[in-house]
Amino acid sequence: MEIEKYNYQGDTNVGFYATVSNSYVIIPRQFEEKEYFPERTVRTRIAGTNLVGLFTAGNSNCLLLPESVKEREVEKIEESGINYHILDSIENALGNIILVNDRGAVISPELEEQKKEIAEALEVEVEIGEIGSIENPGVCGVVNSKGAVIHRDASTEEAEHVKEVLQLEDINIGTINMGSPYIGSGSVASDDFILVGHDTTGPEIGRLDRVTVERD
């Protein structure tokens, strides 16, 4: 497992600019491609912006795209062979409102009408939930197949709900980028690597390591 600090063009909110799964990475131009990225790494804008991680969410089965995605952007995804689905919703910041891995997804109440659509696309159980009483679970956590670190104000009940739906071995509360509770804005994770903003402290990285890294 690689854990690396990375800023995108000086911005510590690396989670807003990349979407990663165990089978693909979606990044904008000028985002440094790492040697540990999977073969299917696609450079594209989404909704005409570099905010790839803000506007998309996905797992190894499917990449969810917002209705605001441009035709040329869809073509780039198609050319890569990545399975994708354009979500029928007025909500565009999918990365903020969907916390997902290859086993489950916790979505915002704002997506209640799309719950079945999301479940069919991602091929996982989908449940509605809040983290820290915030209706945007995606920006409030980072997750892989083993574990998740979520908003420091998450209740025990919220944490257990996330752990159950995403079928995790471990979950903990924490921060990123020197105290930000919005873990998903400052980090991205797969089973093979984690990127965090440069302001992330040693203890913050240590918590991510303990929760998300498989031990022999």
Tab-separated table of C-alpha atoms in Angstrom:
chain	number	residue	atom	x	y	z
A	1	MET	CA	0.000	0.000	0.000
A	2	GLU	CA	1.326	3.419	-1.009
A	3	ILE	CA	0.347	6.489	1.026
A	4	GLU	CA	1.582	9.696	-0.561
A	5	LYS	CA	1.087	13.414	-0.047
A	6	TYR	CA	-0.011	15.253	-3.164
A	7	ASN	CA	-1.406	18.690	-4.002
A	8	TYR	CA	-3.090	19.372	-7.312
A	9	GLN	CA	-1.787	22.695	-8.632
A	10	GLY	CA	-1.176	23.837	-5.063
A	11	ASP	CA	-4.570	22.752	-3.718
A	12	THR	CA	-4.561	20.325	-0.785
A	13	ASN	CA	-8.115	19.221	-1.593
A	14	VAL	CA	-6.915	16.342	-3.758
A	15	GLY	CA	-10.220	14.518	-3.320
A	16	PHE	CA	-12.000	17.129	-5.417
A	17	TYR	CA	-9.787	16.363	-8.417
A	18	ALA	CA	-9.590	12.557	-8.635
A	19	THR	CA	-11.895	9.565	-8.510
A	20	VAL	CA	-10.240	6.215	-7.864
A	21	SER	CA	-11.340	2.604	-7.634
A	22	ASN	CA	-9.515	-0.706	-7.654
A	23	SER	CA	-9.809	-0.875	-11.451
A	24	TYR	CA	-9.490	2.713	-12.726
A	25	VAL	CA	-8.440	6.276	-11.938
A	26	ILE	CA	-10.060	9.408	-13.380
A	27	ILE	CA	-7.948	12.581	-13.183
A	28	PRO	CA	-7.755	15.982	-14.900
A	29	ARG	CA	-4.916	17.325	-16.974
A	30	GLN	CA	-1.778	18.322	-15.055
A	31	PHE	CA	-2.555	15.733	-12.361
A	32	GLU	CA	0.615	13.694	-11.873
A	33	GLU	CA	0.173	10.079	-12.927
A	34	LYS	CA	1.625	7.741	-10.306
A	35	GLU	CA	3.386	4.459	-11.075
A	36	TYR	CA	0.961	2.605	-8.813
A	37	PHE	CA	-2.143	3.836	-10.671
A	38	PRO	CA	-4.047	1.064	-12.500
A	39	GLU	CA	-3.665	0.652	-16.251
A	40	ARG	CA	-7.020	2.294	-16.878
A	41	THR	CA	-6.123	5.850	-15.939
A	42	VAL	CA	-8.127	8.463	-17.821
A	43	ARG	CA	-7.413	12.171	-18.106
A	44	THR	CA	-10.522	14.239	-18.703
A	45	ARG	CA	-12.525	17.186	-17.499
A	46	ILE	CA	-15.979	16.609	-16.047
A	47	ALA	CA	-18.785	19.122	-16.532
A	48	GLY	CA	-16.206	21.331	-18.215
A	49	THR	CA	-14.057	21.552	-15.067
A	50	ASN	CA	-11.025	19.876	-13.498
A	51	LEU	CA	-13.146	18.920	-10.463
A	52	VAL	CA	-13.312	15.263	-11.445
A	53	GLY	CA	-13.602	13.975	-7.879
A	54	LEU	CA	-16.323	16.455	-6.985
A	55	PHE	CA	-18.578	15.569	-9.909
A	56	THR	CA	-18.110	11.771	-10.124
A	57	ALA	CA	-18.272	8.744	-7.842
A	58	GLY	CA	-17.803	5.076	-8.484
A	59	ASN	CA	-16.412	1.659	-7.697
A	60	SER	CA	-14.769	-1.080	-9.747
A	61	ASN	CA	-18.104	-1.948	-11.341
A	62	CYS	CA	-19.168	1.466	-12.604
A	63	LEU	CA	-18.358	5.173	-12.732
A	64	LEU	CA	-21.304	7.467	-12.008
A	65	LEU	CA	-21.399	10.660	-14.066
A	66	PRO	CA	-23.580	13.755	-13.550
A	67	GLU	CA	-26.103	14.991	-16.094
A	68	SER	CA	-23.844	18.023	-16.613
A	69	VAL	CA	-21.121	15.845	-18.190
A	70	LYS	CA	-20.096	16.934	-21.698
A	71	GLU	CA	-20.299	14.706	-24.783
A	72	ARG	CA	-16.536	14.727	-25.351
A	73	GLU	CA	-15.965	13.790	-21.706
A	74	VAL	CA	-18.269	10.789	-22.074
A	75	GLU	CA	-16.369	9.775	-25.205
A	76	LYS	CA	-13.102	9.775	-23.225
A	77	ILE	CA	-14.633	7.432	-20.653
A	78	GLU	CA	-16.047	5.181	-23.375
A	79	GLU	CA	-12.685	4.964	-25.129
A	80	SER	CA	-11.099	3.668	-21.918
A	81	GLY	CA	-13.530	0.779	-21.623
A	82	ILE	CA	-14.703	1.865	-18.171
A	83	ASN	CA	-18.331	1.008	-17.462
A	84	TYR	CA	-20.229	4.220	-16.711
A	85	HIS	CA	-23.731	5.464	-15.977
A	86	ILE	CA	-25.096	9.005	-16.254
A	87	LEU	CA	-27.259	9.496	-13.174
A	88	ASP	CA	-30.763	10.838	-13.734
A	89	SER	CA	-30.602	13.563	-11.088
A	90	ILE	CA	-30.378	17.330	-10.760
A	91	GLU	CA	-27.622	16.721	-8.209
A	92	ASN	CA	-24.244	17.103	-9.901
A	93	ALA	CA	-21.638	16.934	-7.106
A	94	LEU	CA	-21.817	13.141	-6.899
A	95	GLY	CA	-18.452	12.819	-5.173
A	96	ASN	CA	-19.785	14.847	-2.262
A	97	ILE	CA	-22.954	12.851	-1.787
A	98	ILE	CA	-21.920	9.231	-2.417
A	99	LEU	CA	-19.480	7.220	-0.260
A	100	VAL	CA	-18.819	3.956	-2.068
A	101	ASN	CA	-16.559	0.914	-2.299
A	102	ASP	CA	-16.898	-2.438	-4.071
A	103	ARG	CA	-19.296	-3.764	-1.413
A	104	GLY	CA	-21.763	-0.970	-0.733
A	105	ALA	CA	-22.667	2.696	-0.924
A	106	VAL	CA	-24.005	5.283	1.501
A	107	ILE	CA	-25.812	8.089	-0.293
A	108	SER	CA	-27.304	11.450	0.610
A	109	PRO	CA	-31.032	11.756	1.327
A	110	GLU	CA	-31.034	14.044	-1.716
A	111	LEU	CA	-30.622	10.901	-3.852
A	112	GLU	CA	-33.467	8.892	-2.352
A	113	GLU	CA	-35.334	8.767	-5.673
A	114	GLN	CA	-32.177	7.463	-7.402
A	115	LYS	CA	-31.396	4.769	-4.812
A	116	LYS	CA	-32.445	1.834	-7.019
A	117	GLU	CA	-30.756	3.336	-10.088
A	118	ILE	CA	-27.484	3.742	-8.173
A	119	ALA	CA	-27.655	0.210	-6.746
A	120	GLU	CA	-28.169	-1.295	-10.201
A	121	ALA	CA	-25.303	0.712	-11.717
A	122	LEU	CA	-22.771	0.078	-8.938
A	123	GLU	CA	-23.977	-3.504	-8.321
A	124	VAL	CA	-23.903	-3.074	-4.542
A	125	GLU	CA	-26.262	-2.510	-1.624
A	126	VAL	CA	-27.142	1.182	-1.300
A	127	GLU	CA	-28.473	2.879	1.823
A	128	ILE	CA	-29.243	6.478	2.726
A	129	GLY	CA	-27.195	7.991	5.532
A	130	GLU	CA	-25.604	11.006	7.161
A	131	ILE	CA	-22.160	11.399	8.684
A	132	GLY	CA	-21.715	13.915	11.479
A	133	SER	CA	-25.355	14.927	10.866
A	134	ILE	CA	-24.235	16.106	7.413
A	135	GLU	CA	-26.191	14.892	4.385
A	136	ASN	CA	-23.068	14.631	2.194
A	137	PRO	CA	-21.427	11.294	3.083
A	138	GLY	CA	-18.961	11.388	0.183
A	139	VAL	CA	-17.099	14.466	1.354
A	140	CYS	CA	-17.204	13.250	4.964
A	141	GLY	CA	-15.191	10.072	4.506
A	142	VAL	CA	-12.604	8.064	2.615
A	143	VAL	CA	-12.980	4.319	2.159
A	144	ASN	CA	-11.516	1.213	0.543
A	145	SER	CA	-12.377	-2.478	0.923
A	146	LYS	CA	-10.875	-2.766	4.419
A	147	GLY	CA	-11.844	0.382	6.275
A	148	ALA	CA	-12.946	3.988	6.396
A	149	VAL	CA	-12.026	7.176	8.195
A	150	ILE	CA	-14.981	9.527	8.545
A	151	HIS	CA	-15.885	12.988	9.886
A	152	ARG	CA	-14.702	13.549	13.456
A	153	ASP	CA	-18.247	14.403	14.621
A	154	ALA	CA	-19.793	11.170	13.361
A	155	SER	CA	-21.876	9.396	15.973
A	156	THR	CA	-21.358	5.774	16.934
A	157	GLU	CA	-24.622	4.917	15.187
A	158	GLU	CA	-23.553	6.665	11.974
A	159	ALA	CA	-20.173	4.937	12.007
A	160	GLU	CA	-21.743	1.522	12.550
A	161	HIS	CA	-24.181	2.163	9.707
A	162	VAL	CA	-21.346	2.987	7.304
A	163	LYS	CA	-19.351	-0.030	8.496
A	164	GLU	CA	-22.295	-2.370	7.962
A	165	VAL	CA	-23.369	-1.081	4.541
A	166	LEU	CA	-19.818	-0.973	3.143
A	167	GLN	CA	-18.938	-4.310	4.831
A	168	LEU	CA	-15.782	-2.963	6.477
A	169	GLU	CA	-13.368	-4.565	8.909
A	170	ASP	CA	-12.635	-1.254	10.627
A	171	ILE	CA	-13.862	2.328	10.821
A	172	ASN	CA	-12.716	5.357	12.780
A	173	ILE	CA	-13.255	9.091	12.980
A	174	GLY	CA	-10.544	11.561	12.060
A	175	THR	CA	-9.428	14.606	10.100
A	176	ILE	CA	-7.308	15.473	7.074
A	177	ASN	CA	-5.072	18.382	6.045
A	178	MET	CA	-4.263	19.508	9.572
A	179	GLY	CA	-7.708	19.300	11.115
A	180	SER	CA	-10.317	19.392	8.356
A	181	PRO	CA	-13.201	17.039	9.161
A	182	TYR	CA	-14.063	16.715	5.461
A	183	ILE	CA	-11.899	13.667	4.844
A	184	GLY	CA	-13.194	13.082	1.332
A	185	SER	CA	-12.114	16.512	0.123
A	186	GLY	CA	-8.496	15.945	1.106
A	187	SER	CA	-7.919	12.297	0.202
A	188	VAL	CA	-8.707	9.438	-2.178
A	189	ALA	CA	-8.185	5.735	-1.574
A	190	SER	CA	-8.176	2.332	-3.223
A	191	ASP	CA	-6.915	-0.994	-1.907
A	192	ASP	CA	-3.499	-0.194	-3.395
A	193	PHE	CA	-2.867	3.465	-2.579
A	194	ILE	CA	-4.004	6.584	-0.754
A	195	LEU	CA	-3.335	10.179	-1.764
A	196	VAL	CA	-3.667	12.927	0.844
A	197	GLY	CA	-3.155	16.674	0.735
A	198	HIS	CA	0.279	18.002	1.701
A	199	ASP	CA	-1.055	19.578	4.906
A	200	THR	CA	-2.025	16.172	6.280
A	201	THR	CA	-0.162	15.473	9.522
A	202	GLY	CA	1.655	12.351	10.659
A	203	PRO	CA	-1.074	11.371	13.135
A	204	GLU	CA	-3.747	11.833	10.450
A	205	ILE	CA	-1.815	9.587	8.066
A	206	GLY	CA	-1.251	7.096	10.878
A	207	ARG	CA	-4.970	6.769	11.457
A	208	LEU	CA	-5.601	6.190	7.766
A	209	ASP	CA	-2.852	3.581	7.739
A	210	ARG	CA	-4.239	1.695	10.736
A	211	VAL	CA	-7.780	1.587	9.395
A	212	THR	CA	-7.345	1.008	5.648
A	213	VAL	CA	-4.145	-1.019	5.199
A	214	GLU	CA	-4.252	-4.814	5.253
A	215	ARG	CA	-1.732	-6.420	7.629
A	216	ASP	CA	0.013	-9.693	6.836
